[in-house]
Amino acid sequence: MLVGKILRSPHGHARIVKIDTSKAEALPGVKAVLTGAEAAKYAKPFGPHFKMDYALKHDKARYWGDEVAAVAAIDEDTAEEALRLIEVEYEVLPVVLDPEEAIKPGAPLVHDDVENNIGFESHLRVGDIEKGFQEADLILKDKFYTSTQQHVPLETWGCVVNWDQITDKLTMWKSTQSVFYDRIGMAAALGLPETKVRVIMTATGGGFGNKTDGVNATDLVAAILSKKTGRPVSLITERWEHVAASRVRHAMVREIEMGFKKDGTITAHRERDYINTGAYPGMGPMVNILTPIFARGPYKTENEWIDCSMVYTNRSNAGAFRGFGGPQSAFAREQMLDMAAEKLGIDPYDIRMRNLVHPEDCPYVNAQGMKINSCGVEQCLEEAAKELGYHEKRENKRKNRGVGLALMFQWTSVRDRPETDADFSSVYLKMNEDGTATVYSQSCDMGNGVYTAIAQVVAEELGIEYEDVSIVTADTETTPACLGNWGSRGALTAGNSAWRAAQEIKERLFGVAAAMLEVDKDNLEAKERRIYVKGSPLKGVAISEVATAAHFLSSMGEAGPIFATGWWASEADLPDENCCGNPCATYAYAANVVEVEVDPETGKVQVVEHVAAHDVGMAINPAIVDSQILGGMSQSIGYALMEDMQYEPGTGRLLNPTYLDYKILTALDMPDVNPILVEEPDPSPNNDLGVRGIGEGPMNCGAAAIANAIYDAVGVRMHSLPMTSEKILEAITQKQAQERS
Amino acid sequence: MLVGKILRSPHGHARIVKIDTSKAEALPGVKAVLTGAEAAKYAKPFGPHFKMDYALKHDKARYWGDEVAAVAAIDEDTAEEALRLIEVEYEVLPVVLDPEEAIKPGAPLVHDDVENNIGFESHLRVGDIEKGFQEADLILKDKFYTSTQQHVPLETWGCVVNWDQITDKLTMWKSTQSVFYDRIGMAAALGLPETKVRVIMTATGGGFGNKTDGVNATDLVAAILSKKTGRPVSLITERWEHVAASRVRHAMVREIEMGFKKDGTITAHRERDYINTGAYPGMGPMVNILTPIFARGPYKTENEWIDCSMVYTNRSNAGAFRGFGGPQSAFAREQMLDMAAEKLGIDPYDIRMRNLVHPEDCPYVNAQGMKINSCGVEQCLEEAAKELGYHEKRENKRKNRGVGLALMFQWTSVRDRPETDADFSSVYLKMNEDGTATVYSQSCDMGNGVYTAIAQVVAEELGIEYEDVSIVTADTETTPACLGNWGSRGALTAGNSAWRAAQEIKERLFGVAAAMLEVDKDNLEAKERRIYVKGSPLKGVAISEVATAAHFLSSMGEAGPIFATGWWASEADLPDENCCGNPCATYAYAANVVEVEVDPETGKVQVVEHVAAHDVGMAINPAIVDSQILGGMSQSIGYALMEDMQYEPGTGRLLNPTYLDYKILTALDMPDVNPILVEEPDPSPNNDLGVRGIGEGPMNCGAAAIANAIYDAVGVRMHSLPMTSEKILEAITQKQAQERS
């Protein structure tokens, strides 16, 4: 196996004039040196939506860290030495880093043929926006900026690829959220039939959206190096490369305008948003559609008009990230709700209660067409506020302390494969001869516990124990089609697939058990590894015996393998041209209630307590759901207070590509946190388990709640993330200056 | 990963008095040293039938090469050094190498509690043997000895084992003929549930029976070392270890007595056989049952009585080997037929024609109860004799040249799992979205091409191309139960499983295609990746489109994965106490006709031409079937003329544990060979493909035909294998002395 390494652009924007690889090629131990010109012969441009990214860039580098050349060598030291020997002549170009700058006439163009750097637009049109504003007693308008956050998964991007020279079959081992998309992406870029690409998920300790793109430059470079050398290639990026050149959360500019009646009812909601997609589109188009669709939050807004543009800049490519636009929209909307409440003399709690979808509204189809079959957001708000003592703390305000709240509305799974008309998942379920079960699942467990949940569902339905269930993990060759783990879809899609397969297996086992016990099949139940007559637990037989008989004894019906496929497909619609419709399998809700203390001398924010109540429908494994919530809280507090990728103005150099400089919360930074599970089952007919999905929601409204708490504490309204001590101190100073003047 | 190594006995028979491992343990880099006493705490005694073998021996070593101790170290050099540092004190015991010596009173006992060293007996009782001999006009009696042959697979025994410390799950990668038996064997010996053992087949370049035992000492030692060290362990035996201590063909002593009428009709067939199983039973009991069952050959013998005993000696453990007793029985029976023909003045060709099962006899149930639904052995004999010019050469005899022939009757698959009442195979078949197919098969392709055959069957049935079918290879976790590849069963069992699965998939695809084309399903056919209306090939649709629609378009019927399980189970009986019944799925037949030239000055035999005509039922892939026949011919010529494991009398030391001393045929040694395929389909209802199995038959009667040809050339009757120049020269010399006297 060879080691691959990528040479990256040291410039934020530069034309590649000439590359001399001769010295690198001459180095003993170097087996291949690859440039963009040569790579283009092997791989077409790629991308999950628009095919505009290249394995290696042949015309110009568009951000600091962009892929320019690569080597494969016998070991890591040799590969690194070879990179140093590649001589690249660059013509440095001016950079543009900010979407509002980028859309101005005369701004540097990231892609020469994309005018104004606007790569994609979407327009939500719901109700009558002018009428909404006419009906308003109060109209507020403001602008909010969100920052660029890193996913920080345990494993960096990287893979091992073996492109077999005889069979022309490519096998890739990769830490990933979707082997399904990886296979499609690799096959399309390399011009291979899909069945000539096999993707095997390796241990994945966190993804958060970072590993959903389907294919990336690292994968393609490894594949081409394997093809060129005829050997397997391991290409694992270093941490700084991962930070600089994988994916990040879209920084956004959100100009928001909302209208309210005196009682707080929202009459209109309008936004003009720009999302900073960085140098390439990546998942930007999808985020650019979902941002308007989910800007409304869990409210019954009737008139809504949102324009959103995806803008190219000389920053690294933004992509999918836990929430897919949710935290950005909450940061704007939830602050504006608080601003309105203050103007109208209403408590922030009450303005939300006024507008949210109540249980008695359900089943409810909102103005966009989304089917809200049940909704526990009211209970979330009540319980979270109670847990924190929100009302008491509002009434008995302590100096420099404040409480804030925010609600969220999260989609679960989404229709996004128009070419196959489907959003789906499937499992195979095999009952072994000894009464244990094996699940084949392509749902990529990335530490979110979806395999645990699947095993629990199967064990409970079949009446066996959790430890009797083993999982054949994601591998495009051995496991059945599933879009992977993203969009909070794991438990919902793979869980329901497993549930369905288990019903079929149970039917067969009960049939054999009925023949063995000479009783009616409908009188049986299964528990603790036995099938027995209801009410007569002694009249039963071990499931291991039933399984053996079903396999091998033709006297017990047709002998043979016990096997079922469990298929789940969304019944949702694709969004229409107005971004309307019901695009999701189901929806999830939460309320965050936070107490902070702000030091007015330094601007430092201390989160004193953070309560998050989530309506999860049904918690298959409450410990896993708690962990998801805790993880999301940690990530959202980091987003609120410290995380931001900083680019040097003028050069586009990334200033904090390591975790020495890019800070996330450590265990010691975590405040007192309380996850609360609200279980309002989703009654949708296509959701036997009633689960809603918990992957993303916990990220969505933490920063907004903290912003509101900061305002409650020290009276400054924060318009940009992260809300660092410096910014808060500056805001306090300005406020004091205004008050003095 | 650590490297494991085994310390082997330097004595043919010795009590282990003391083992001092302290020096080995002190060597830096050594992670574990294991003795028999400690190994017994981890692993129970094992064996496919009788559990009498141990991972490491704690009481005594029973043959030269027996496993005594083991180490795991950081590399191979350290492991070898550690073996040298283990001090073993032995008490050397007398050896017994020959079954006729071993059963004598007072002979050394290989197992202290097994009297006369007889470990197992079987007794075939068919018809009235005394009446048969009374009806005979000629009775002949003689004794034949066969030799100990090595399988010579490309990979030696060995494996990589990772016994995970957290999950207690053991994963083993191994070159093997049956991951199914490996899993059962490992689980039983280590006291694990079967689902805690995963066995994955690695590339297997030949097995020939050497890799069917299910578990062996090498596997268990690797497992225990992995458990002890908490690390994966690679334990690959060296070639000399493999020759000395894996498995070999049972050497046999066959005392045969047959009665004939004047016209050559067989009236009685009696044998007293001893099979040399070596130090442990291994697969000996099965060979000891099958030897009597198949001693009859393809003849209509009515009265048959065979006693067979399995005898322990201080040689390495004999086991399964291509033919499972077939070559040994042919060597005795086919020579006796020639001897009788000579006495009765009949041509060897005619005495066989007199006795064999003719097509017009079928369906025929022989005296043992075997169901011969069709039989092409007559055609095999005719065609092979014609191809070689047998009759012309008999009539125009050239000096020192001779022709010889022999017939065989080979079982295909056999009922041998009484505990589950089944002999079975299954595949999963997945139709991919793009119209390609994936087969999950636990049939272990060991170079015999069973995966190729499966892919051909699936491609032809589905109307796609061979290269559209990929195989998920044998792995107990991902592929469905199949007993593996042995007993000539690959194409029959896995092939029919695949055929059945393909029918189900085809049904589904035709249903969707019928909806797309708006025609009746029964009017469709599939070919060249299209489904179209019979007779109107233009009215059709690509299978890739049908597959995509079936997966994703709910308008085309129920959407979802296209998946089927194909199950095949034998309808044969278990043999009864008289070794009677119909134990096999089907039977195969062949005729070998050989011309040799013998140098009377040196005794050297030159095979001039070797013709083998095989009734294969149906050849899925004629090139593969040809290759199987050629390989079997090579192995049977080696068996006839040169192959034999030689043990030093008195010590039991193996004298030829390397291929410098143990000779097999090289390409240059191969004579002119002609395989002929006779395709008389097996009409059994349980055999949709009509195949018979070709794995073993080609081995069975080469040595017998050569022995008969030697007699025809120089008039000496050879009673023992291999028929070396020395033995032939001695026989010629004796004959000349007798003629002179």
PDB file of N, CA, C and O in Angstrom, chain A residues 180 195 420-421 424 428 430 432-434 436 440 470 472 476-479 551-553 559-561 563 565 567, chain B residues 180 195 420-421 424 428 430 432-434 436 440 470 472 476-478 551-553 559-561 563 565 567:
ATOM      1  N   PHE A 180     -23.701   5.011   0.186  1.00  0.00           N
ATOM      2  CA  PHE A 180     -24.570   5.058  -0.997  1.00  0.00           C
ATOM      3  C   PHE A 180     -24.197   6.248  -1.886  1.00  0.00           C
ATOM      4  O   PHE A 180     -23.973   6.105  -3.084  1.00  0.00           O
ATOM      5  N   THR A 195     -21.719  -0.516 -10.007  1.00  0.00           N
ATOM      6  CA  THR A 195     -21.349  -1.799  -9.408  1.00  0.00           C
ATOM      7  C   THR A 195     -19.859  -2.101  -9.532  1.00  0.00           C
ATOM      8  O   THR A 195     -19.401  -3.100  -9.019  1.00  0.00           O
ATOM      9  N   THR A 420     -34.636   9.434  -8.904  1.00  0.00           N
ATOM     10  CA  THR A 420     -35.215   8.132  -8.591  1.00  0.00           C
ATOM     11  C   THR A 420     -36.518   8.275  -7.835  1.00  0.00           C
ATOM     12  O   THR A 420     -37.074   7.287  -7.379  1.00  0.00           O
ATOM     13  N   ASP A 421     -36.972   9.507  -7.661  1.00  0.00           N
ATOM     14  CA  ASP A 421     -38.291   9.702  -7.089  1.00  0.00           C
ATOM     15  C   ASP A 421     -38.392   9.093  -5.698  1.00  0.00           C
ATOM     16  O   ASP A 421     -39.414   8.520  -5.347  1.00  0.00           O
ATOM     17  N   PHE A 424     -35.277   6.869   0.785  1.00  0.00           N
ATOM     18  CA  PHE A 424     -35.547   5.509   1.234  1.00  0.00           C
ATOM     19  C   PHE A 424     -34.447   4.944   2.128  1.00  0.00           C
ATOM     20  O   PHE A 424     -33.350   5.499   2.210  1.00  0.00           O
ATOM     21  N   TYR A 428     -31.602  -5.756   5.389  1.00  0.00           N
ATOM     22  CA  TYR A 428     -31.868  -7.192   5.339  1.00  0.00           C
ATOM     23  C   TYR A 428     -31.836  -7.681   6.772  1.00  0.00           C
ATOM     24  O   TYR A 428     -31.034  -7.205   7.587  1.00  0.00           O
ATOM     25  N   LYS A 430     -31.629 -11.327   8.842  1.00  0.00           N
ATOM     26  CA  LYS A 430     -31.446 -12.774   8.772  1.00  0.00           C
ATOM     27  C   LYS A 430     -31.603 -13.344  10.167  1.00  0.00           C
ATOM     28  O   LYS A 430     -31.002 -12.837  11.109  1.00  0.00           O
ATOM     29  N   ASN A 432     -30.620 -16.342  12.338  1.00  0.00           N
ATOM     30  CA  ASN A 432     -29.653 -17.431  12.256  1.00  0.00           C
ATOM     31  C   ASN A 432     -30.232 -18.710  12.837  1.00  0.00           C
ATOM     32  O   ASN A 432     -31.223 -18.690  13.569  1.00  0.00           O
ATOM     33  N   GLU A 433     -29.579 -19.810  12.546  1.00  0.00           N
ATOM     34  CA  GLU A 433     -30.043 -21.128  12.976  1.00  0.00           C
ATOM     35  C   GLU A 433     -30.142 -21.219  14.494  1.00  0.00           C
ATOM     36  O   GLU A 433     -30.902 -22.017  15.023  1.00  0.00           O
ATOM     37  N   ASP A 434     -29.332 -20.430  15.196  1.00  0.00           N
ATOM     38  CA  ASP A 434     -29.298 -20.554  16.656  1.00  0.00           C
ATOM     39  C   ASP A 434     -30.212 -19.540  17.349  1.00  0.00           C
ATOM     40  O   ASP A 434     -30.138 -19.369  18.557  1.00  0.00           O
ATOM     41  N   THR A 436     -30.242 -16.294  16.935  1.00  0.00           N
ATOM     42  CA  THR A 436     -29.752 -14.923  16.929  1.00  0.00           C
ATOM     43  C   THR A 436     -30.106 -14.305  15.581  1.00  0.00           C
ATOM     44  O   THR A 436     -30.538 -15.002  14.670  1.00  0.00           O
ATOM     45  N   TYR A 440     -28.356  -6.480   8.124  1.00  0.00           N
ATOM     46  CA  TYR A 440     -27.456  -5.884   7.136  1.00  0.00           C
ATOM     47  C   TYR A 440     -27.953  -4.462   6.923  1.00  0.00           C
ATOM     48  O   TYR A 440     -29.056  -4.279   6.401  1.00  0.00           O
ATOM     49  N   SER A 470     -26.558  -8.996  15.724  1.00  0.00           N
ATOM     50  CA  SER A 470     -25.326  -8.399  15.222  1.00  0.00           C
ATOM     51  C   SER A 470     -25.611  -7.674  13.916  1.00  0.00           C
ATOM     52  O   SER A 470     -26.625  -7.916  13.264  1.00  0.00           O
ATOM     53  N   VAL A 472     -24.249  -6.311  10.181  1.00  0.00           N
ATOM     54  CA  VAL A 472     -23.307  -6.210   9.063  1.00  0.00           C
ATOM     55  C   VAL A 472     -23.347  -4.740   8.644  1.00  0.00           C
ATOM     56  O   VAL A 472     -24.391  -4.243   8.205  1.00  0.00           O
ATOM     57  N   THR A 476     -21.438  -1.057   0.339  1.00  0.00           N
ATOM     58  CA  THR A 476     -22.363  -1.057  -0.801  1.00  0.00           C
ATOM     59  C   THR A 476     -22.510  -2.435  -1.421  1.00  0.00           C
ATOM     60  O   THR A 476     -23.465  -2.679  -2.144  1.00  0.00           O
ATOM     61  N   GLU A 477     -21.578  -3.326  -1.148  1.00  0.00           N
ATOM     62  CA  GLU A 477     -21.667  -4.649  -1.772  1.00  0.00           C
ATOM     63  C   GLU A 477     -22.564  -5.585  -0.972  1.00  0.00           C
ATOM     64  O   GLU A 477     -23.338  -6.335  -1.549  1.00  0.00           O
ATOM     65  N   THR A 478     -22.452  -5.541   0.340  1.00  0.00           N
ATOM     66  CA  THR A 478     -23.146  -6.551   1.137  1.00  0.00           C
ATOM     67  C   THR A 478     -24.437  -6.043   1.765  1.00  0.00           C
ATOM     68  O   THR A 478     -25.243  -6.858   2.204  1.00  0.00           O
ATOM     69  N   THR A 479     -24.641  -4.746   1.842  1.00  0.00           N
ATOM     70  CA  THR A 479     -25.817  -4.238   2.547  1.00  0.00           C
ATOM     71  C   THR A 479     -26.742  -3.522   1.572  1.00  0.00           C
ATOM     72  O   THR A 479     -26.295  -3.007   0.562  1.00  0.00           O
ATOM     73  N   HIS A 551     -35.165 -23.658   9.629  1.00  0.00           N
ATOM     74  CA  HIS A 551     -34.108 -23.781   8.626  1.00  0.00           C
ATOM     75  C   HIS A 551     -34.067 -25.167   8.009  1.00  0.00           C
ATOM     76  O   HIS A 551     -33.886 -25.315   6.803  1.00  0.00           O
ATOM     77  N   PHE A 552     -34.184 -26.173   8.835  1.00  0.00           N
ATOM     78  CA  PHE A 552     -33.736 -27.489   8.386  1.00  0.00           C
ATOM     79  C   PHE A 552     -34.805 -28.566   8.336  1.00  0.00           C
ATOM     80  O   PHE A 552     -34.614 -29.578   7.686  1.00  0.00           O
ATOM     81  N   LEU A 553     -35.901 -28.392   9.042  1.00  0.00           N
ATOM     82  CA  LEU A 553     -36.878 -29.481   9.107  1.00  0.00           C
ATOM     83  C   LEU A 553     -38.023 -29.204   8.148  1.00  0.00           C
ATOM     84  O   LEU A 553     -38.845 -28.324   8.374  1.00  0.00           O
ATOM     85  N   ALA A 559     -38.595 -25.654   4.482  1.00  0.00           N
ATOM     86  CA  ALA A 559     -37.319 -25.367   5.126  1.00  0.00           C
ATOM     87  C   ALA A 559     -36.554 -24.336   4.313  1.00  0.00           C
ATOM     88  O   ALA A 559     -36.842 -24.115   3.148  1.00  0.00           O
ATOM     89  N   GLY A 560     -35.581 -23.730   4.943  1.00  0.00           N
ATOM     90  CA  GLY A 560     -34.740 -22.791   4.219  1.00  0.00           C
ATOM     91  C   GLY A 560     -34.416 -21.584   5.059  1.00  0.00           C
ATOM     92  O   GLY A 560     -34.869 -21.455   6.199  1.00  0.00           O
ATOM     93  N   PRO A 561     -33.606 -20.690   4.492  1.00  0.00           N
ATOM     94  CA  PRO A 561     -33.131 -19.538   5.251  1.00  0.00           C
ATOM     95  C   PRO A 561     -34.292 -18.671   5.738  1.00  0.00           C
ATOM     96  O   PRO A 561     -35.325 -18.578   5.073  1.00  0.00           O
ATOM     97  N   PHE A 563     -35.177 -15.069   6.225  1.00  0.00           N
ATOM     98  CA  PHE A 563     -34.594 -13.842   5.713  1.00  0.00           C
ATOM     99  C   PHE A 563     -35.701 -12.899   5.273  1.00  0.00           C
ATOM    100  O   PHE A 563     -36.686 -13.319   4.696  1.00  0.00           O
ATOM    101  N   THR A 565     -36.433  -8.649   3.785  1.00  0.00           N
ATOM    102  CA  THR A 565     -35.952  -7.310   3.482  1.00  0.00           C
ATOM    103  C   THR A 565     -36.961  -6.332   4.060  1.00  0.00           C
ATOM    104  O   THR A 565     -38.165  -6.516   3.931  1.00  0.00           O
ATOM    105  N   TRP A 567     -38.138  -2.520   3.853  1.00  0.00           N
ATOM    106  CA  TRP A 567     -38.015  -1.354   2.957  1.00  0.00           C
ATOM    107  C   TRP A 567     -38.830  -0.218   3.527  1.00  0.00           C
ATOM    108  O   TRP A 567     -39.975  -0.400   3.943  1.00  0.00           O
TER     109      TRP A 567
ATOM    110  N   PHE B 180     -18.675 -22.399   6.797  1.00  0.00           N
ATOM    111  CA  PHE B 180     -19.785 -22.901   7.606  1.00  0.00           C
ATOM    112  C   PHE B 180     -19.273 -23.886   8.665  1.00  0.00           C
ATOM    113  O   PHE B 180     -19.540 -23.748   9.855  1.00  0.00           O
ATOM    114  N   THR B 195     -22.760 -17.371  16.631  1.00  0.00           N
ATOM    115  CA  THR B 195     -22.785 -16.012  16.092  1.00  0.00           C
ATOM    116  C   THR B 195     -21.695 -15.119  16.686  1.00  0.00           C
ATOM    117  O   THR B 195     -21.554 -13.980  16.274  1.00  0.00           O
ATOM    118  N   THR B 420     -29.025 -31.757  11.939  1.00  0.00           N
ATOM    119  CA  THR B 420     -29.953 -30.789  11.360  1.00  0.00           C
ATOM    120  C   THR B 420     -30.753 -31.406  10.218  1.00  0.00           C
ATOM    121  O   THR B 420     -31.492 -30.714   9.537  1.00  0.00           O
ATOM    122  N   ASP B 421     -30.542 -32.687   9.978  1.00  0.00           N
ATOM    123  CA  ASP B 421     -31.394 -33.372   9.022  1.00  0.00           C
ATOM    124  C   ASP B 421     -31.271 -32.755   7.635  1.00  0.00           C
ATOM    125  O   ASP B 421     -32.256 -32.641   6.920  1.00  0.00           O
ATOM    126  N   PHE B 424     -27.424 -28.908   2.457  1.00  0.00           N
ATOM    127  CA  PHE B 424     -28.075 -27.751   1.848  1.00  0.00           C
ATOM    128  C   PHE B 424     -27.086 -26.705   1.335  1.00  0.00           C
ATOM    129  O   PHE B 424     -25.908 -26.735   1.656  1.00  0.00           O
ATOM    130  N   TYR B 428     -28.114 -15.563  -1.564  1.00  0.00           N
ATOM    131  CA  TYR B 428     -28.954 -14.385  -1.705  1.00  0.00           C
ATOM    132  C   TYR B 428     -28.662 -13.818  -3.083  1.00  0.00           C
ATOM    133  O   TYR B 428     -27.507 -13.842  -3.538  1.00  0.00           O
ATOM    134  N   LYS B 430     -29.302 -10.274  -5.235  1.00  0.00           N
ATOM    135  CA  LYS B 430     -29.782  -8.893  -5.220  1.00  0.00           C
ATOM    136  C   LYS B 430     -29.685  -8.343  -6.631  1.00  0.00           C
ATOM    137  O   LYS B 430     -28.658  -8.476  -7.277  1.00  0.00           O
ATOM    138  N   ASN B 432     -29.396  -5.062  -8.562  1.00  0.00           N
ATOM    139  CA  ASN B 432     -29.061  -3.677  -8.248  1.00  0.00           C
ATOM    140  C   ASN B 432     -29.895  -2.717  -9.082  1.00  0.00           C
ATOM    141  O   ASN B 432     -30.485  -3.099 -10.096  1.00  0.00           O
ATOM    142  N   GLU B 433     -29.907  -1.463  -8.676  1.00  0.00           N
ATOM    143  CA  GLU B 433     -30.704  -0.445  -9.340  1.00  0.00           C
ATOM    144  C   GLU B 433     -30.321  -0.283 -10.803  1.00  0.00           C
ATOM    145  O   GLU B 433     -31.120   0.147 -11.617  1.00  0.00           O
ATOM    146  N   ASP B 434     -29.062  -0.607 -11.121  1.00  0.00           N
ATOM    147  CA  ASP B 434     -28.590  -0.365 -12.489  1.00  0.00           C
ATOM    148  C   ASP B 434     -28.712  -1.602 -13.379  1.00  0.00           C
ATOM    149  O   ASP B 434     -28.162  -1.635 -14.471  1.00  0.00           O
ATOM    150  N   THR B 436     -27.510  -4.584 -12.746  1.00  0.00           N
ATOM    151  CA  THR B 436     -26.519  -5.617 -12.466  1.00  0.00           C
ATOM    152  C   THR B 436     -27.008  -6.427 -11.270  1.00  0.00           C
ATOM    153  O   THR B 436     -27.979  -6.053 -10.607  1.00  0.00           O
ATOM    154  N   TYR B 440     -24.757 -13.339  -3.087  1.00  0.00           N
ATOM    155  CA  TYR B 440     -24.086 -13.584  -1.813  1.00  0.00           C
ATOM    156  C   TYR B 440     -23.970 -15.100  -1.684  1.00  0.00           C
ATOM    157  O   TYR B 440     -24.987 -15.775  -1.549  1.00  0.00           O
ATOM    158  N   SER B 470     -21.753  -9.732  -9.800  1.00  0.00           N
ATOM    159  CA  SER B 470     -20.626  -9.795  -8.872  1.00  0.00           C
ATOM    160  C   SER B 470     -20.998 -10.671  -7.693  1.00  0.00           C
ATOM    161  O   SER B 470     -22.169 -10.915  -7.432  1.00  0.00           O
ATOM    162  N   VAL B 472     -20.526 -11.615  -3.624  1.00  0.00           N
ATOM    163  CA  VAL B 472     -20.069 -11.396  -2.251  1.00  0.00           C
ATOM    164  C   VAL B 472     -19.637 -12.766  -1.760  1.00  0.00           C
ATOM    165  O   VAL B 472     -20.451 -13.684  -1.652  1.00  0.00           O
ATOM    166  N   THR B 476     -19.275 -15.952   6.950  1.00  0.00           N
ATOM    167  CA  THR B 476     -20.432 -16.429   7.717  1.00  0.00           C
ATOM    168  C   THR B 476     -21.354 -15.311   8.155  1.00  0.00           C
ATOM    169  O   THR B 476     -22.504 -15.553   8.498  1.00  0.00           O
ATOM    170  N   GLU B 477     -20.846 -14.078   8.144  1.00  0.00           N
ATOM    171  CA  GLU B 477     -21.680 -12.973   8.597  1.00  0.00           C
ATOM    172  C   GLU B 477     -22.570 -12.439   7.476  1.00  0.00           C
ATOM    173  O   GLU B 477     -23.728 -12.117   7.697  1.00  0.00           O
ATOM    174  N   THR B 478     -22.013 -12.337   6.285  1.00  0.00           N
ATOM    175  CA  THR B 478     -22.748 -11.659   5.223  1.00  0.00           C
ATOM    176  C   THR B 478     -23.416 -12.601   4.239  1.00  0.00           C
ATOM    177  O   THR B 478     -24.288 -12.173   3.492  1.00  0.00           O
ATOM    178  N   HIS B 551     -37.222  -0.560  -8.112  1.00  0.00           N
ATOM    179  CA  HIS B 551     -36.726  -0.078  -6.822  1.00  0.00           C
ATOM    180  C   HIS B 551     -37.488   1.141  -6.331  1.00  0.00           C
ATOM    181  O   HIS B 551     -37.806   1.250  -5.165  1.00  0.00           O
ATOM    182  N   PHE B 552     -37.720   2.082  -7.246  1.00  0.00           N
ATOM    183  CA  PHE B 552     -38.049   3.411  -6.781  1.00  0.00           C
ATOM    184  C   PHE B 552     -39.422   3.930  -7.178  1.00  0.00           C
ATOM    185  O   PHE B 552     -39.897   4.883  -6.586  1.00  0.00           O
ATOM    186  N   LEU B 553     -40.028   3.354  -8.202  1.00  0.00           N
ATOM    187  CA  LEU B 553     -41.283   3.928  -8.668  1.00  0.00           C
ATOM    188  C   LEU B 553     -42.465   3.144  -8.123  1.00  0.00           C
ATOM    189  O   LEU B 553     -42.712   2.011  -8.541  1.00  0.00           O
ATOM    190  N   ALA B 559     -42.656  -0.619  -4.608  1.00  0.00           N
ATOM    191  CA  ALA B 559     -41.247  -0.277  -4.757  1.00  0.00           C
ATOM    192  C   ALA B 559     -40.445  -0.945  -3.656  1.00  0.00           C
ATOM    193  O   ALA B 559     -40.989  -1.360  -2.644  1.00  0.00           O
ATOM    194  N   GLY B 560     -39.164  -1.032  -3.870  1.00  0.00           N
ATOM    195  CA  GLY B 560     -38.310  -1.580  -2.834  1.00  0.00           C
ATOM    196  C   GLY B 560     -37.242  -2.473  -3.407  1.00  0.00           C
ATOM    197  O   GLY B 560     -37.180  -2.689  -4.616  1.00  0.00           O
ATOM    198  N   PRO B 561     -36.373  -2.995  -2.530  1.00  0.00           N
ATOM    199  CA  PRO B 561     -35.230  -3.770  -2.988  1.00  0.00           C
ATOM    200  C   PRO B 561     -35.674  -5.005  -3.766  1.00  0.00           C
ATOM    201  O   PRO B 561     -36.726  -5.579  -3.482  1.00  0.00           O
ATOM    202  N   PHE B 563     -34.739  -8.594  -4.241  1.00  0.00           N
ATOM    203  CA  PHE B 563     -33.904  -9.500  -3.467  1.00  0.00           C
ATOM    204  C   PHE B 563     -34.585 -10.846  -3.362  1.00  0.00           C
ATOM    205  O   PHE B 563     -35.786 -10.925  -3.175  1.00  0.00           O
ATOM    206  N   THR B 565     -33.914 -15.102  -1.902  1.00  0.00           N
ATOM    207  CA  THR B 565     -33.058 -16.141  -1.357  1.00  0.00           C
ATOM    208  C   THR B 565     -33.308 -17.400  -2.168  1.00  0.00           C
ATOM    209  O   THR B 565     -34.449 -17.741  -2.465  1.00  0.00           O
ATOM    210  N   TRP B 567     -32.752 -21.367  -2.060  1.00  0.00           N
ATOM    211  CA  TRP B 567     -32.460 -22.442  -1.102  1.00  0.00           C
ATOM    212  C   TRP B 567     -32.488 -23.754  -1.831  1.00  0.00           C
ATOM    213  O   TRP B 567     -33.384 -24.007  -2.629  1.00  0.00           O
TER     214      TRP B 567
END
